[in-house]
């Protein structure tokens, strides 16, 4: 499946937005069912909307959504964990102080569930687009290991993988 890079990046932003929304709806339904008051629903929706906005701004400011690191990499996973953690602590504390009736369970569970959904989406993204990166079709190519070359070795291995008739794989 060949999609332009900007489309893939927009899909990640859309998935992160959907992850926050799904996390809120799933947790509110599973935990509270019909027991949330109208005021608690409104505060939960506002909490989720602000969390989405903060996530998008953080991703754009740190250039995570612009391709700073490969999708699903350790660097990207670290960014996701830190950004969701900061949003959870900061926004959760603010909402508990401003809205006395705000359910603490929402502030604790929604970020964890959203992070899990974001990570699962990136895992699926890598599964779908992984084969696109490996284009070599040379059946007689020799297996090779690039060892101890750091970033340069990674670049050489990627060039070999992208080549149509590379003598190595």
JSON list of C-alpha atoms in Angstrom, two decimals, residues 12-82:
[
{"chain": "A", "resi": 12, "resn": "UNK", "atom": "CA", "xyz": [-1.18, 9.29, 12.65]},
{"chain": "A", "resi": 13, "resn": "UNK", "atom": "CA", "xyz": [-2.61, 12.58, 13.88]},
{"chain": "A", "resi": 14, "resn": "UNK", "atom": "CA", "xyz": [-6.13, 11.37, 13.10]},
{"chain": "A", "resi": 15, "resn": "UNK", "atom": "CA", "xyz": [-5.45, 8.10, 14.91]},
{"chain": "A", "resi": 16, "resn": "UNK", "atom": "CA", "xyz": [-4.21, 9.93, 18.00]},
{"chain": "A", "resi": 17, "resn": "UNK", "atom": "CA", "xyz": [-7.35, 12.08, 18.02]},
{"chain": "A", "resi": 18, "resn": "UNK", "atom": "CA", "xyz": [-9.49, 8.98, 17.61]},
{"chain": "A", "resi": 19, "resn": "UNK", "atom": "CA", "xyz": [-7.55, 7.24, 20.39]},
{"chain": "A", "resi": 20, "resn": "UNK", "atom": "CA", "xyz": [-8.42, 9.96, 22.90]},
{"chain": "A", "resi": 21, "resn": "UNK", "atom": "CA", "xyz": [-12.07, 9.93, 21.82]},
{"chain": "A", "resi": 22, "resn": "UNK", "atom": "CA", "xyz": [-12.32, 6.14, 21.91]},
{"chain": "A", "resi": 23, "resn": "UNK", "atom": "CA", "xyz": [-10.60, 6.02, 25.29]},
{"chain": "A", "resi": 24, "resn": "UNK", "atom": "CA", "xyz": [-13.10, 8.47, 26.76]},
{"chain": "A", "resi": 25, "resn": "UNK", "atom": "CA", "xyz": [-16.14, 6.76, 25.29]},
{"chain": "A", "resi": 26, "resn": "UNK", "atom": "CA", "xyz": [-14.97, 3.23, 26.14]},
{"chain": "A", "resi": 27, "resn": "UNK", "atom": "CA", "xyz": [-14.04, 4.04, 29.71]},
{"chain": "A", "resi": 28, "resn": "UNK", "atom": "CA", "xyz": [-17.13, 6.14, 30.39]},
{"chain": "A", "resi": 29, "resn": "UNK", "atom": "CA", "xyz": [-19.35, 3.37, 29.06]},
{"chain": "A", "resi": 30, "resn": "UNK", "atom": "CA", "xyz": [-17.53, 0.46, 30.76]},
{"chain": "A", "resi": 31, "resn": "UNK", "atom": "CA", "xyz": [-17.02, 2.12, 34.13]},
{"chain": "A", "resi": 32, "resn": "UNK", "atom": "CA", "xyz": [-19.90, 4.51, 34.55]},
{"chain": "A", "resi": 33, "resn": "UNK", "atom": "CA", "xyz": [-22.60, 3.34, 32.10]},
{"chain": "A", "resi": 34, "resn": "UNK", "atom": "CA", "xyz": [-25.53, 5.64, 32.97]},
{"chain": "A", "resi": 35, "resn": "UNK", "atom": "CA", "xyz": [-24.28, 6.94, 36.31]},
{"chain": "A", "resi": 36, "resn": "UNK", "atom": "CA", "xyz": [-22.49, 10.08, 35.06]},
{"chain": "A", "resi": 37, "resn": "UNK", "atom": "CA", "xyz": [-24.39, 13.30, 35.55]},
{"chain": "A", "resi": 38, "resn": "UNK", "atom": "CA", "xyz": [-24.76, 15.83, 32.74]},
{"chain": "A", "resi": 39, "resn": "UNK", "atom": "CA", "xyz": [-22.10, 18.02, 34.39]},
{"chain": "A", "resi": 40, "resn": "UNK", "atom": "CA", "xyz": [-19.68, 15.09, 34.59]},
{"chain": "A", "resi": 41, "resn": "UNK", "atom": "CA", "xyz": [-20.26, 14.22, 30.92]},
{"chain": "A", "resi": 42, "resn": "UNK", "atom": "CA", "xyz": [-19.58, 17.82, 29.93]},
{"chain": "A", "resi": 43, "resn": "UNK", "atom": "CA", "xyz": [-16.41, 17.97, 32.01]},
{"chain": "A", "resi": 44, "resn": "UNK", "atom": "CA", "xyz": [-15.27, 14.65, 30.51]},
{"chain": "A", "resi": 45, "resn": "UNK", "atom": "CA", "xyz": [-15.87, 15.88, 26.96]},
{"chain": "A", "resi": 46, "resn": "UNK", "atom": "CA", "xyz": [-14.04, 19.15, 27.67]},
{"chain": "A", "resi": 47, "resn": "UNK", "atom": "CA", "xyz": [-11.17, 17.21, 29.29]},
{"chain": "A", "resi": 48, "resn": "UNK", "atom": "CA", "xyz": [-10.90, 14.96, 26.22]},
{"chain": "A", "resi": 49, "resn": "UNK", "atom": "CA", "xyz": [-11.07, 17.90, 23.78]},
{"chain": "A", "resi": 50, "resn": "UNK", "atom": "CA", "xyz": [-8.30, 19.77, 25.61]},
{"chain": "A", "resi": 51, "resn": "UNK", "atom": "CA", "xyz": [-6.20, 16.59, 25.79]},
{"chain": "A", "resi": 52, "resn": "UNK", "atom": "CA", "xyz": [-6.58, 16.14, 22.02]},
{"chain": "A", "resi": 53, "resn": "UNK", "atom": "CA", "xyz": [-5.56, 19.74, 21.41]},
{"chain": "A", "resi": 54, "resn": "UNK", "atom": "CA", "xyz": [-2.52, 19.43, 23.69]},
{"chain": "A", "resi": 55, "resn": "UNK", "atom": "CA", "xyz": [-1.49, 16.15, 22.04]},
{"chain": "A", "resi": 56, "resn": "UNK", "atom": "CA", "xyz": [-1.70, 17.66, 18.55]},
{"chain": "A", "resi": 57, "resn": "UNK", "atom": "CA", "xyz": [0.18, 20.81, 19.55]},
{"chain": "A", "resi": 58, "resn": "UNK", "atom": "CA", "xyz": [2.90, 18.78, 21.30]},
{"chain": "A", "resi": 59, "resn": "UNK", "atom": "CA", "xyz": [3.29, 16.54, 18.26]},
{"chain": "A", "resi": 60, "resn": "UNK", "atom": "CA", "xyz": [3.58, 19.49, 15.89]},
{"chain": "A", "resi": 61, "resn": "UNK", "atom": "CA", "xyz": [5.87, 21.57, 18.10]},
{"chain": "A", "resi": 62, "resn": "UNK", "atom": "CA", "xyz": [8.26, 18.66, 18.71]},
{"chain": "A", "resi": 63, "resn": "UNK", "atom": "CA", "xyz": [7.92, 17.68, 15.01]},
{"chain": "A", "resi": 64, "resn": "UNK", "atom": "CA", "xyz": [6.92, 14.16, 15.97]},
{"chain": "A", "resi": 65, "resn": "UNK", "atom": "CA", "xyz": [4.03, 14.27, 13.49]},
{"chain": "A", "resi": 66, "resn": "UNK", "atom": "CA", "xyz": [6.30, 15.80, 10.86]},
{"chain": "A", "resi": 67, "resn": "UNK", "atom": "CA", "xyz": [8.64, 12.81, 10.68]},
{"chain": "A", "resi": 68, "resn": "UNK", "atom": "CA", "xyz": [11.21, 13.54, 13.37]},
{"chain": "A", "resi": 69, "resn": "UNK", "atom": "CA", "xyz": [11.52, 9.83, 14.11]},
{"chain": "A", "resi": 70, "resn": "UNK", "atom": "CA", "xyz": [10.31, 6.68, 12.36]},
{"chain": "A", "resi": 71, "resn": "UNK", "atom": "CA", "xyz": [6.77, 5.56, 13.13]},
{"chain": "A", "resi": 72, "resn": "UNK", "atom": "CA", "xyz": [6.72, 3.08, 15.98]},
{"chain": "A", "resi": 73, "resn": "UNK", "atom": "CA", "xyz": [10.37, 3.66, 16.88]},
{"chain": "A", "resi": 74, "resn": "UNK", "atom": "CA", "xyz": [11.64, 3.87, 20.45]},
{"chain": "A", "resi": 75, "resn": "UNK", "atom": "CA", "xyz": [12.04, 7.64, 20.06]},
{"chain": "A", "resi": 76, "resn": "UNK", "atom": "CA", "xyz": [8.44, 8.03, 18.96]},
{"chain": "A", "resi": 77, "resn": "UNK", "atom": "CA", "xyz": [7.17, 5.71, 21.69]},
{"chain": "A", "resi": 78, "resn": "UNK", "atom": "CA", "xyz": [9.12, 7.75, 24.24]},
{"chain": "A", "resi": 79, "resn": "UNK", "atom": "CA", "xyz": [7.56, 10.97, 22.94]},
{"chain": "A", "resi": 80, "resn": "UNK", "atom": "CA", "xyz": [4.09, 9.46, 23.14]},
{"chain": "A", "resi": 81, "resn": "UNK", "atom": "CA", "xyz": [4.64, 8.23, 26.68]},
{"chain": "A", "resi": 82, "resn": "UNK", "atom": "CA", "xyz": [6.03, 11.55, 27.90]}
]
